[in-house]
Coordinates of C-alpha atoms in Angstrom, one line a residue:
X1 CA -30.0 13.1 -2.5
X2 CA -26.2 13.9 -1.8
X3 CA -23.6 13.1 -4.5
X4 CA -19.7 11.6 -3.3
X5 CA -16.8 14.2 -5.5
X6 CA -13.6 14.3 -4.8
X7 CA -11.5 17.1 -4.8
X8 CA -7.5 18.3 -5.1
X9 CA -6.7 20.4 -3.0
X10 CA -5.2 24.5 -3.2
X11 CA -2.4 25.7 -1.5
X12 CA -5.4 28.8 -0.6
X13 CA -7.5 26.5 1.1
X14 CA -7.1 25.5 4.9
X15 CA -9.8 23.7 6.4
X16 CA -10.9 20.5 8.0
X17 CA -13.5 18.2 6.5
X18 CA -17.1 17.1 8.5
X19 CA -16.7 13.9 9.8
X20 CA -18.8 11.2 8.2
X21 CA -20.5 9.4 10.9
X22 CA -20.4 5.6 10.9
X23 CA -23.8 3.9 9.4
X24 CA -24.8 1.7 12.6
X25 CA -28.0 1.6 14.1
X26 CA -27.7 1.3 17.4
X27 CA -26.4 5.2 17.5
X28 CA -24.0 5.2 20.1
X29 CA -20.3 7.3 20.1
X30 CA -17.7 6.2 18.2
X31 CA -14.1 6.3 20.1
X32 CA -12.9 9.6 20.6
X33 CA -9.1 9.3 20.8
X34 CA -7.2 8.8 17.9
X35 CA -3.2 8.5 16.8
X36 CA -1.4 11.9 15.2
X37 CA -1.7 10.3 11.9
X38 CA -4.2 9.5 9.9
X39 CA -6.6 6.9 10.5
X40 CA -7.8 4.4 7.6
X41 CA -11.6 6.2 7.9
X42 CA -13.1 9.5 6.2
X43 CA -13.3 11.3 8.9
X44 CA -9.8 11.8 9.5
X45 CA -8.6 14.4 6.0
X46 CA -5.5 15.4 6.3
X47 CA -5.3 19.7 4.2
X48 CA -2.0 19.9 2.6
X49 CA -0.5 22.9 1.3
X50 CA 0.9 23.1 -2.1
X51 CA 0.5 24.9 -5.7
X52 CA -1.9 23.0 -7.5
X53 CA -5.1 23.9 -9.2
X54 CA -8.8 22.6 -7.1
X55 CA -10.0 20.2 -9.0
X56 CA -14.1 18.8 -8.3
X57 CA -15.1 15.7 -9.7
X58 CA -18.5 14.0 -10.0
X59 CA -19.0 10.0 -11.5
X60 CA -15.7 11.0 -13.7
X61 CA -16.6 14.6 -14.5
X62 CA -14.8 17.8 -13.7
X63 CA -17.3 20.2 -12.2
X64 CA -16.6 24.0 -11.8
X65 CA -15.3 25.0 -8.4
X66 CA -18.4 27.2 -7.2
X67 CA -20.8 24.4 -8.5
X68 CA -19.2 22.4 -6.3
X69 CA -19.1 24.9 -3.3
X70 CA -22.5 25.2 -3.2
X71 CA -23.2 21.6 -3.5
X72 CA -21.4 20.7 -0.4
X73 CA -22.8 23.8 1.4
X74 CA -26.0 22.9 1.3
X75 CA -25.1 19.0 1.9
X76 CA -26.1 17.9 -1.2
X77 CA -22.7 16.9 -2.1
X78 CA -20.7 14.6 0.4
X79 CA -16.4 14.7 -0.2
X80 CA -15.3 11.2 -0.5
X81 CA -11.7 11.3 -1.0
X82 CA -9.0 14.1 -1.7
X83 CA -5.5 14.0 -1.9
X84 CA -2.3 15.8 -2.8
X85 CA -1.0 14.8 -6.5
X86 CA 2.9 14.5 -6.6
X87 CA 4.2 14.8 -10.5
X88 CA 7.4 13.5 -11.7
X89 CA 8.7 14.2 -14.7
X90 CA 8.8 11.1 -17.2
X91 CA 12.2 9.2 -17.7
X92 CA 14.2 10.3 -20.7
X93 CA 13.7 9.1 -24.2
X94 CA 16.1 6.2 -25.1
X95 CA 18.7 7.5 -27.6
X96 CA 18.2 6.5 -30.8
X97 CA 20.1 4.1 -32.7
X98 CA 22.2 5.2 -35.4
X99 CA 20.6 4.8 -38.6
X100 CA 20.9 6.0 -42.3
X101 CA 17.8 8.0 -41.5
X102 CA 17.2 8.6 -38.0
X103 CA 14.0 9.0 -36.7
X104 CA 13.1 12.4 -34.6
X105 CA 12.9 12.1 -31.0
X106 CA 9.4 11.1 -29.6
X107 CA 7.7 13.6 -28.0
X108 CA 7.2 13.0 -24.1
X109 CA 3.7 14.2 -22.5
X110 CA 3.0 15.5 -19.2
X111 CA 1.1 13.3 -16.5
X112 CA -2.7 14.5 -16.3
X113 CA -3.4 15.1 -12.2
X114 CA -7.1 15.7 -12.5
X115 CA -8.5 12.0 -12.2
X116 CA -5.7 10.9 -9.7
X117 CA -7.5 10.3 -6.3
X118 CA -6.1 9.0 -4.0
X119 CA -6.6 8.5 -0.3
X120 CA -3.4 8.4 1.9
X121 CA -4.0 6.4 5.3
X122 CA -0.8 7.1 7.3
X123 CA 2.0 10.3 6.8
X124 CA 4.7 7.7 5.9
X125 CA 2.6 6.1 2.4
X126 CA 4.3 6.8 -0.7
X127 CA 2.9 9.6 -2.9
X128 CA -0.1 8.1 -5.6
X129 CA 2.0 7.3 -8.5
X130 CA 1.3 8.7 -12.5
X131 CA -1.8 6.9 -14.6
X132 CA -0.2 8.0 -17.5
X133 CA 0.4 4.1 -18.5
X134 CA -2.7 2.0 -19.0
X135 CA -3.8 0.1 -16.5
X136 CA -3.4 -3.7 -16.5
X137 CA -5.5 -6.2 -16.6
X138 CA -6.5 -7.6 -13.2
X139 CA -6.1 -11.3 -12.8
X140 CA -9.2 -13.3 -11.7
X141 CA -10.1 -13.1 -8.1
X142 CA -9.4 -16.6 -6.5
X143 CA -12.7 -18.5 -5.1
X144 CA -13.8 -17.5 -1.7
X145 CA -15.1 -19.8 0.8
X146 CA -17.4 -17.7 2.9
X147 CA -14.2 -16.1 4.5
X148 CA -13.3 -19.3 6.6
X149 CA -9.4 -19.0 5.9
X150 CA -8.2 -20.3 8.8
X151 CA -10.7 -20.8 12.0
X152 CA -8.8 -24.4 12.5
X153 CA -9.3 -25.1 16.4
X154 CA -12.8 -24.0 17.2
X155 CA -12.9 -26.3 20.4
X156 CA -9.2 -25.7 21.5
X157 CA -8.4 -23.5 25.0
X158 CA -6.6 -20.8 24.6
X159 CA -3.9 -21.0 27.2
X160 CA -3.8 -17.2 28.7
X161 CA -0.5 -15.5 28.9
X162 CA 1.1 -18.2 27.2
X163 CA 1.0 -17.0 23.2
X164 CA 3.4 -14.0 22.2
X165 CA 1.3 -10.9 21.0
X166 CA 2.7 -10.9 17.7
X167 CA 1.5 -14.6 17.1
X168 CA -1.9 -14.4 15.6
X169 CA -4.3 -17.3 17.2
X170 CA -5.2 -18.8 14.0
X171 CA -5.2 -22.6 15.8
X172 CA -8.0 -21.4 17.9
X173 CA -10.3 -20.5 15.9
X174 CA -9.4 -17.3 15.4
X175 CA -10.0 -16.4 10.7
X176 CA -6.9 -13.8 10.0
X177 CA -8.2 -10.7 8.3
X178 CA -4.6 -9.8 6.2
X179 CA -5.9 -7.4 3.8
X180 CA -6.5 -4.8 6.6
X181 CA -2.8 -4.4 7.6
X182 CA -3.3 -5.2 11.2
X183 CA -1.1 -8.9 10.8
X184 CA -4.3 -10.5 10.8
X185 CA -6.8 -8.8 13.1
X186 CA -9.6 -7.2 12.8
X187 CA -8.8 -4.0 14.8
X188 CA -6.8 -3.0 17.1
X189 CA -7.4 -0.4 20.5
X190 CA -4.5 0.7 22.0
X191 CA -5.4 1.4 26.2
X192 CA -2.5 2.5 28.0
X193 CA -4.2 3.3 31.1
X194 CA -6.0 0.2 31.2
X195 CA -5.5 -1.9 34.2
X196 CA -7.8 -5.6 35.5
X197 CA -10.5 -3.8 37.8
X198 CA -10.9 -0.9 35.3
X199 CA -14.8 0.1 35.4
X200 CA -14.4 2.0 32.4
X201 CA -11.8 2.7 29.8
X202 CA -10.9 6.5 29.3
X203 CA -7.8 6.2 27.2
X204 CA -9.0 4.3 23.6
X205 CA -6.5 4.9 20.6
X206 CA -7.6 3.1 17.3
X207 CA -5.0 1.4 15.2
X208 CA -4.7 2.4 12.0
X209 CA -3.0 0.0 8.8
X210 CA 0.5 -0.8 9.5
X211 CA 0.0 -1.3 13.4
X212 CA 0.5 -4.4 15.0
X213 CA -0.7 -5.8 18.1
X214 CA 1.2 -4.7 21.4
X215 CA 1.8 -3.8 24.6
X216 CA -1.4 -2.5 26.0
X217 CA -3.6 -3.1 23.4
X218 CA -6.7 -4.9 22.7
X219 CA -6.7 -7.2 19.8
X220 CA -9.5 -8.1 18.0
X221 CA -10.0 -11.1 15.9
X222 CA -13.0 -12.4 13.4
X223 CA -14.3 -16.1 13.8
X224 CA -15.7 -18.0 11.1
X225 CA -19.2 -17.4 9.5
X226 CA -21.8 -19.0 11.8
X227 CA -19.8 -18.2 14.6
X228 CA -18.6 -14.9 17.1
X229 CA -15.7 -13.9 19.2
X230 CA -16.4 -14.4 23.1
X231 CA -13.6 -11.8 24.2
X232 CA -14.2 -8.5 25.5
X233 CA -13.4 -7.0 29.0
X234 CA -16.0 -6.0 30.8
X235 CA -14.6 -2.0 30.9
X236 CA -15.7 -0.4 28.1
X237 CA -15.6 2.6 26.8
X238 CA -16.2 5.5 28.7
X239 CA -18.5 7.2 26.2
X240 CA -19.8 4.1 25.3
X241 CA -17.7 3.0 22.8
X242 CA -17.4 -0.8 22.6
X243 CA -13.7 -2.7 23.1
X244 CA -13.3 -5.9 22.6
X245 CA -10.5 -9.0 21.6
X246 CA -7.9 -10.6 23.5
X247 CA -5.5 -7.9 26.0
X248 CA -2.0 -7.9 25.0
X249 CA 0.1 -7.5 28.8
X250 CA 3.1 -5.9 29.4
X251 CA 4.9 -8.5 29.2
X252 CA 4.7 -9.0 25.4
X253 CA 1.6 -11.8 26.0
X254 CA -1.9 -12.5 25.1
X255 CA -4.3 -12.8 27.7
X256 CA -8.2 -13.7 27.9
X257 CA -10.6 -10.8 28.7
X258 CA -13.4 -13.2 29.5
X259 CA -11.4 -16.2 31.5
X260 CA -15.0 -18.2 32.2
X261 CA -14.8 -18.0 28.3
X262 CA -11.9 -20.2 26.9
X263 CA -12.4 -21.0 23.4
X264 CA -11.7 -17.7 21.1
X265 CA -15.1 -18.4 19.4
X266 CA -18.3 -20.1 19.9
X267 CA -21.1 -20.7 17.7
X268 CA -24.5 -17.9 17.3
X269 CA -28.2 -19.1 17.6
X270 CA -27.7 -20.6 14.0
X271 CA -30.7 -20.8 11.3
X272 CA -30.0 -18.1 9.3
X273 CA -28.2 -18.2 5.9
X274 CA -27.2 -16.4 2.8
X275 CA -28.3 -18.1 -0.8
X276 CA -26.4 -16.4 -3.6
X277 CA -28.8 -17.2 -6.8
X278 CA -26.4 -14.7 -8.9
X279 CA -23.6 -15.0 -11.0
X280 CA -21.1 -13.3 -9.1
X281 CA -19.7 -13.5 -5.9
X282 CA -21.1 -11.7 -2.9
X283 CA -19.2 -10.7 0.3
X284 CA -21.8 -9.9 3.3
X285 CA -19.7 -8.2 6.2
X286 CA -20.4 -7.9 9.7
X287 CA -19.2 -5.1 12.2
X288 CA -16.5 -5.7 14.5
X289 CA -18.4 -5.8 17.5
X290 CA -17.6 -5.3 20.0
X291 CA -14.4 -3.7 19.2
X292 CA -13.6 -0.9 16.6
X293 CA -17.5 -1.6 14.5
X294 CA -15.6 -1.3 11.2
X295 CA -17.9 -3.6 8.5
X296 CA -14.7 -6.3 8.1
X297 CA -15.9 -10.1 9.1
X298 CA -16.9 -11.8 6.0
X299 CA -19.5 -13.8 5.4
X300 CA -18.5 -15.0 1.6
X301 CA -21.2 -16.7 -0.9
X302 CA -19.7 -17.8 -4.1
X303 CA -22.5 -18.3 -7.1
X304 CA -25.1 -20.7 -6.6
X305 CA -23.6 -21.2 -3.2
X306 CA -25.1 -20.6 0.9
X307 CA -23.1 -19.6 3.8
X308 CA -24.1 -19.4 7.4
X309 CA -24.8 -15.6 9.0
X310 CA -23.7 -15.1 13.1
X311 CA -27.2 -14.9 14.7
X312 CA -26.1 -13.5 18.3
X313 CA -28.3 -15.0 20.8
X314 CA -28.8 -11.8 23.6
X315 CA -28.9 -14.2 26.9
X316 CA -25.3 -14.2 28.2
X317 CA -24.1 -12.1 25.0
X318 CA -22.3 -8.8 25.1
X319 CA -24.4 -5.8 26.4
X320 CA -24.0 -2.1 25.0
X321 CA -24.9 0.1 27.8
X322 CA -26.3 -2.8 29.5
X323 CA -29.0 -3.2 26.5
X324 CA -28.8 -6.2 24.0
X325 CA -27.1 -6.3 20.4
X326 CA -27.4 -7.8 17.0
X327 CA -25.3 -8.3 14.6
X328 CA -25.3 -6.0 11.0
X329 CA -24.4 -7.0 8.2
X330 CA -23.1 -4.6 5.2
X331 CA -24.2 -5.9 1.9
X332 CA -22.0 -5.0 -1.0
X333 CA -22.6 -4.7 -4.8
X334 CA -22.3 -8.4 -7.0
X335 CA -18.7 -8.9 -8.0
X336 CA -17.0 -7.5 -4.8
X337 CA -14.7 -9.9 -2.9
X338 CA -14.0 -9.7 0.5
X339 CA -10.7 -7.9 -0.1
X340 CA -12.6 -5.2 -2.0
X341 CA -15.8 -4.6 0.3
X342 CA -15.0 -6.0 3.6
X343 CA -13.3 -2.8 4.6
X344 CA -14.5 0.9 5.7
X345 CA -12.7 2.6 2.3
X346 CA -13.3 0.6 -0.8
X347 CA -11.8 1.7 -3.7
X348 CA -13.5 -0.3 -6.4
X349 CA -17.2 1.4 -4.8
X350 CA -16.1 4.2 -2.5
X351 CA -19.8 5.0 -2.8
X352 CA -21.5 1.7 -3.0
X353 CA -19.4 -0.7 -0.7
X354 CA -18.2 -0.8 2.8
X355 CA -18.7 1.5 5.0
X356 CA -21.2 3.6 1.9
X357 CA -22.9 -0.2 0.9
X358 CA -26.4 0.3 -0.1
X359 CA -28.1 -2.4 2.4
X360 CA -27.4 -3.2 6.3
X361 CA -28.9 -6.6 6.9
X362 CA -29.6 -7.1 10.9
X363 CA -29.7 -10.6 12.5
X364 CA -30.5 -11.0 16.4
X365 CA -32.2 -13.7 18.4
X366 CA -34.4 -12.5 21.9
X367 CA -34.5 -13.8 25.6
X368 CA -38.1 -14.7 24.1
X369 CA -37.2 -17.1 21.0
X370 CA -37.4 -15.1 18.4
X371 CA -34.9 -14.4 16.1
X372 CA -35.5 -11.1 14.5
X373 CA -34.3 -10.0 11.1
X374 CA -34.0 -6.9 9.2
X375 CA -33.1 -5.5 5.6
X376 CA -32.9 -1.3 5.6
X377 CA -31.0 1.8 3.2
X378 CA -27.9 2.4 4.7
X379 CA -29.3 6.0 5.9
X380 CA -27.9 9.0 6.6
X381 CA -24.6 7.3 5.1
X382 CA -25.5 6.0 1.5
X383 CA -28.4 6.7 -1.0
X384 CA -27.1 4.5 -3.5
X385 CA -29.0 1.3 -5.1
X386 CA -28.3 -2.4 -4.6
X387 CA -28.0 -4.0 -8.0
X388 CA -29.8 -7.2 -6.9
X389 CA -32.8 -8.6 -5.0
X390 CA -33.2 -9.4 -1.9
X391 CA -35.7 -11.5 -0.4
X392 CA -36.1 -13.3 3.4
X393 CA -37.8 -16.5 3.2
X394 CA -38.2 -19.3 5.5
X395 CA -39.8 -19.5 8.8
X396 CA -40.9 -16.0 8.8
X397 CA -44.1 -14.3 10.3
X398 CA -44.2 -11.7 7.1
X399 CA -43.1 -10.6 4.1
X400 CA -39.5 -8.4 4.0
X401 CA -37.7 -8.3 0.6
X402 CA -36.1 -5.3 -1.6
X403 CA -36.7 -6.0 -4.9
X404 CA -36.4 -3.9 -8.4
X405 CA -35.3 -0.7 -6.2
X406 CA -38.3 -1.0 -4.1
X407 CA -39.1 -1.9 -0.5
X408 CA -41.6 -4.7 0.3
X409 CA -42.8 -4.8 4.1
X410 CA -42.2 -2.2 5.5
X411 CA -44.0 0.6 6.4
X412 CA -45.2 3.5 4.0
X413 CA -42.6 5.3 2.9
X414 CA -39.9 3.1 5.1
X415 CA -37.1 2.3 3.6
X416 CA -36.6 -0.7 4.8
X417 CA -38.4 -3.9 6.8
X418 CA -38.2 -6.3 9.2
X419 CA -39.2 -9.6 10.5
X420 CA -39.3 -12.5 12.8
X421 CA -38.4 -16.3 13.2
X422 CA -39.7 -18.8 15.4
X423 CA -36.9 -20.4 17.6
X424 CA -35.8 -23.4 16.1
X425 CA -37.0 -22.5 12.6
X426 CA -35.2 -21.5 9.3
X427 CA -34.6 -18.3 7.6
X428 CA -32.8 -17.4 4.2
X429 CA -31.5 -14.1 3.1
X430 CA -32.2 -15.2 -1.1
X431 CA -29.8 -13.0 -3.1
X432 CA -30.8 -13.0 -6.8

């Protein structure tokens, strides 16, 4: 089993970190270009110089450095986060007020650096600030509802070339993602070199938090649950990454990338939902696919509540490397919002939630009928243990559930199980 520390870093050490490879299934190459800075993934750490001490930590204890080094030599420790502490010195002591008997001057104390982690996505963010103070209470979340902010329009045209680029299509259709920094989308991949005819796209740069969608870029958007986006060119990657969203032109405007598709969503093969039988809140999210894959569309069930999953129906779908897809679905712990688990760093469970979630869910119906369904470990990514049950019931042809930390349906051993729906019947992923 391999443990997530994180780690300070020396002024001694120069090195770059082994890139944690995303958790999907289907295997294929994730893009290869990437902007100077740093991108909002693990993959991308940054080693700065400066005088400070290493520091390892493991679940909130310091470990001694060579423990650590031979923990992550032999794999069995995984680095999750690192960063560069910046210390200030605290502010001045108010002067006292005169009195018959003043009172000595309080005593000021230094910030402690060891537990400050924190992961920096661009080279302009602001240094981590002090803990010293204790933190505050965070306000209740607000009630989700499944994630369908916005998504007004489903069965509007989009008029190509006719909405600015920095307009996000929220009237058709289109469910703004605003926690993610991109002004609503769901990812963005810059193409310079991408022109209508293109066989293949060479040239794919991945936005990062604080970029916006422009000139030359595809812009991809999340639809609401139930439903999927119908834009992608057909150029894609020339390593077989996927691309998809609408193609902002050079003249500032967004255009269609599959015209014999106007509406900016349609609606999946349907009959599959979530039941949430807990007492918290669970956000399910789905890749962007096509498009950057990050685990950010969600699919939110409040307590006692059901929501509808995208079941992609493979005739007339999108094709990777001319093979059919389904959709996956990262499962995150009870209590995580969308906000806090619908996104490939999560700080509240960088070992437990997005990208590192326990459980990928798969949904996908066949040119046959059948709609196929799938719970499994997120493996090689994530070890960790869902803290709930998970069962699939309905119109199913055998048993597939994960409950008390064990597998039920799959094979010996497997860690993980599928299976299958008869068209025009029901199924139910039963959180509880």
């Amino acid at each position: 089993m391999r443990y997530a520390i994180n780690f300070t870093l020396a002024a001694s050490l120069v090195a770059g970190a082994a890139a944690h490879q995303h958790g999907h299934k289907h295997f294929h190459a994730r893009n290869q270009a990437s902007r100077v800075e740093q991108r909002n993934e693990p993959e991308d750490v940054k080693w700065v110089p400066g005088a400070v001490e290493t520091v390892y930590e493991l679940n909130g204890e310091v470990l001694e450095a060579n423990e650590a080094k031979k923990g992550l030599d032999v794999g069995d420790f995984v680095v999750v986060g690192e960063t560069m502490p910046t210390v200030a010195p605290p502010p001045p002591p108010p002067a006292p007020k005169p009195k018959p008997k003043p009172k000595p001057k309080p005593k000021t104390k230094e910030p402690e650096l060891g537990a400050q982690f924190i992961e920096q996505t661009t080279s302009s963010a602001p240094p981590p600030k002090s803990t010293v103070a204790p933190p505050k209470p965070k306000p209740s979340p607000p009630k989700e509802d499944g994630g369908n902010q916005g998504g007004q329009g489903l069965d509007t045209p989009f008029p190509s070339g006719e909405v600015k680029c920095s307009e996000f299509p929220s009237s058709y259709g289109a469910v703004a993602l605003d926690w993610l920094d991109f002004g609503g989308w769901s990812g963005l991949q810059f193409v310079p070199d991408f022109t209508k005819g293109d066989v293949s796209i060479s040239n794919i740069i991945t936005g990062i938090a604080g970029d916006t969608c422009t000139e030359g870029c595809m812009c991809s958007y999340a639809c609401p649950p139930g439903y999927r986006k119908t834009q992608f060119p057909k150029a894609q990657g020339a390593t077989l990454q996927s691309v998809g969203g609408l193609y902002c032109n050079n003249e500032g405007y967004l255009e269609l990338t599959r015209p014999d598709h106007e509406t900016l969503c349609e609606k999946g093969a349907g009959g599959v939902t979530i039941q949430n039988d807990l007492d918290e809140v669970v956000a399910t999210c789905e890749t962007d696919y096509p498009g950057t894959e990050n685990m950010v569309i969600p699919s939110v069930a409040e307590p006692g509540s059901s929501v509808e999953l995208n079941n992609p129906d493979q005739t007339g779908g999108f094709l990777w490397d001319g093979k059919p897809i389904s959709a996956q679905y990262y499962i995150n712990p009870k209590g995580f919002t969308k906000e806090e688990g619908c996104i490939w760093n999560s700080k509240k469970g960088p070992d437990r939630a997005g990208n590192w979630a326990c459980v990928i869910a798969g949904v996908g119906k066949t040119d046959g009928g059948l709609t196929f369904l799938s719970i499994f470990q997120n493996k090689p990514t994530s070890d960790c243990k869902l803290d709930f049950n998970i069962e699939i019931k309905g119109d199913v042809n055998s048993k597939c559930a994960f409950i008390d930390g064990q597998w039920i349906g799959g094979g010996d051993g497997e860690e993980g199980c599928t299976t299958s729906m008869p068209e025009g019947g029901k199924a139910v992923f039963r959180y509880y």
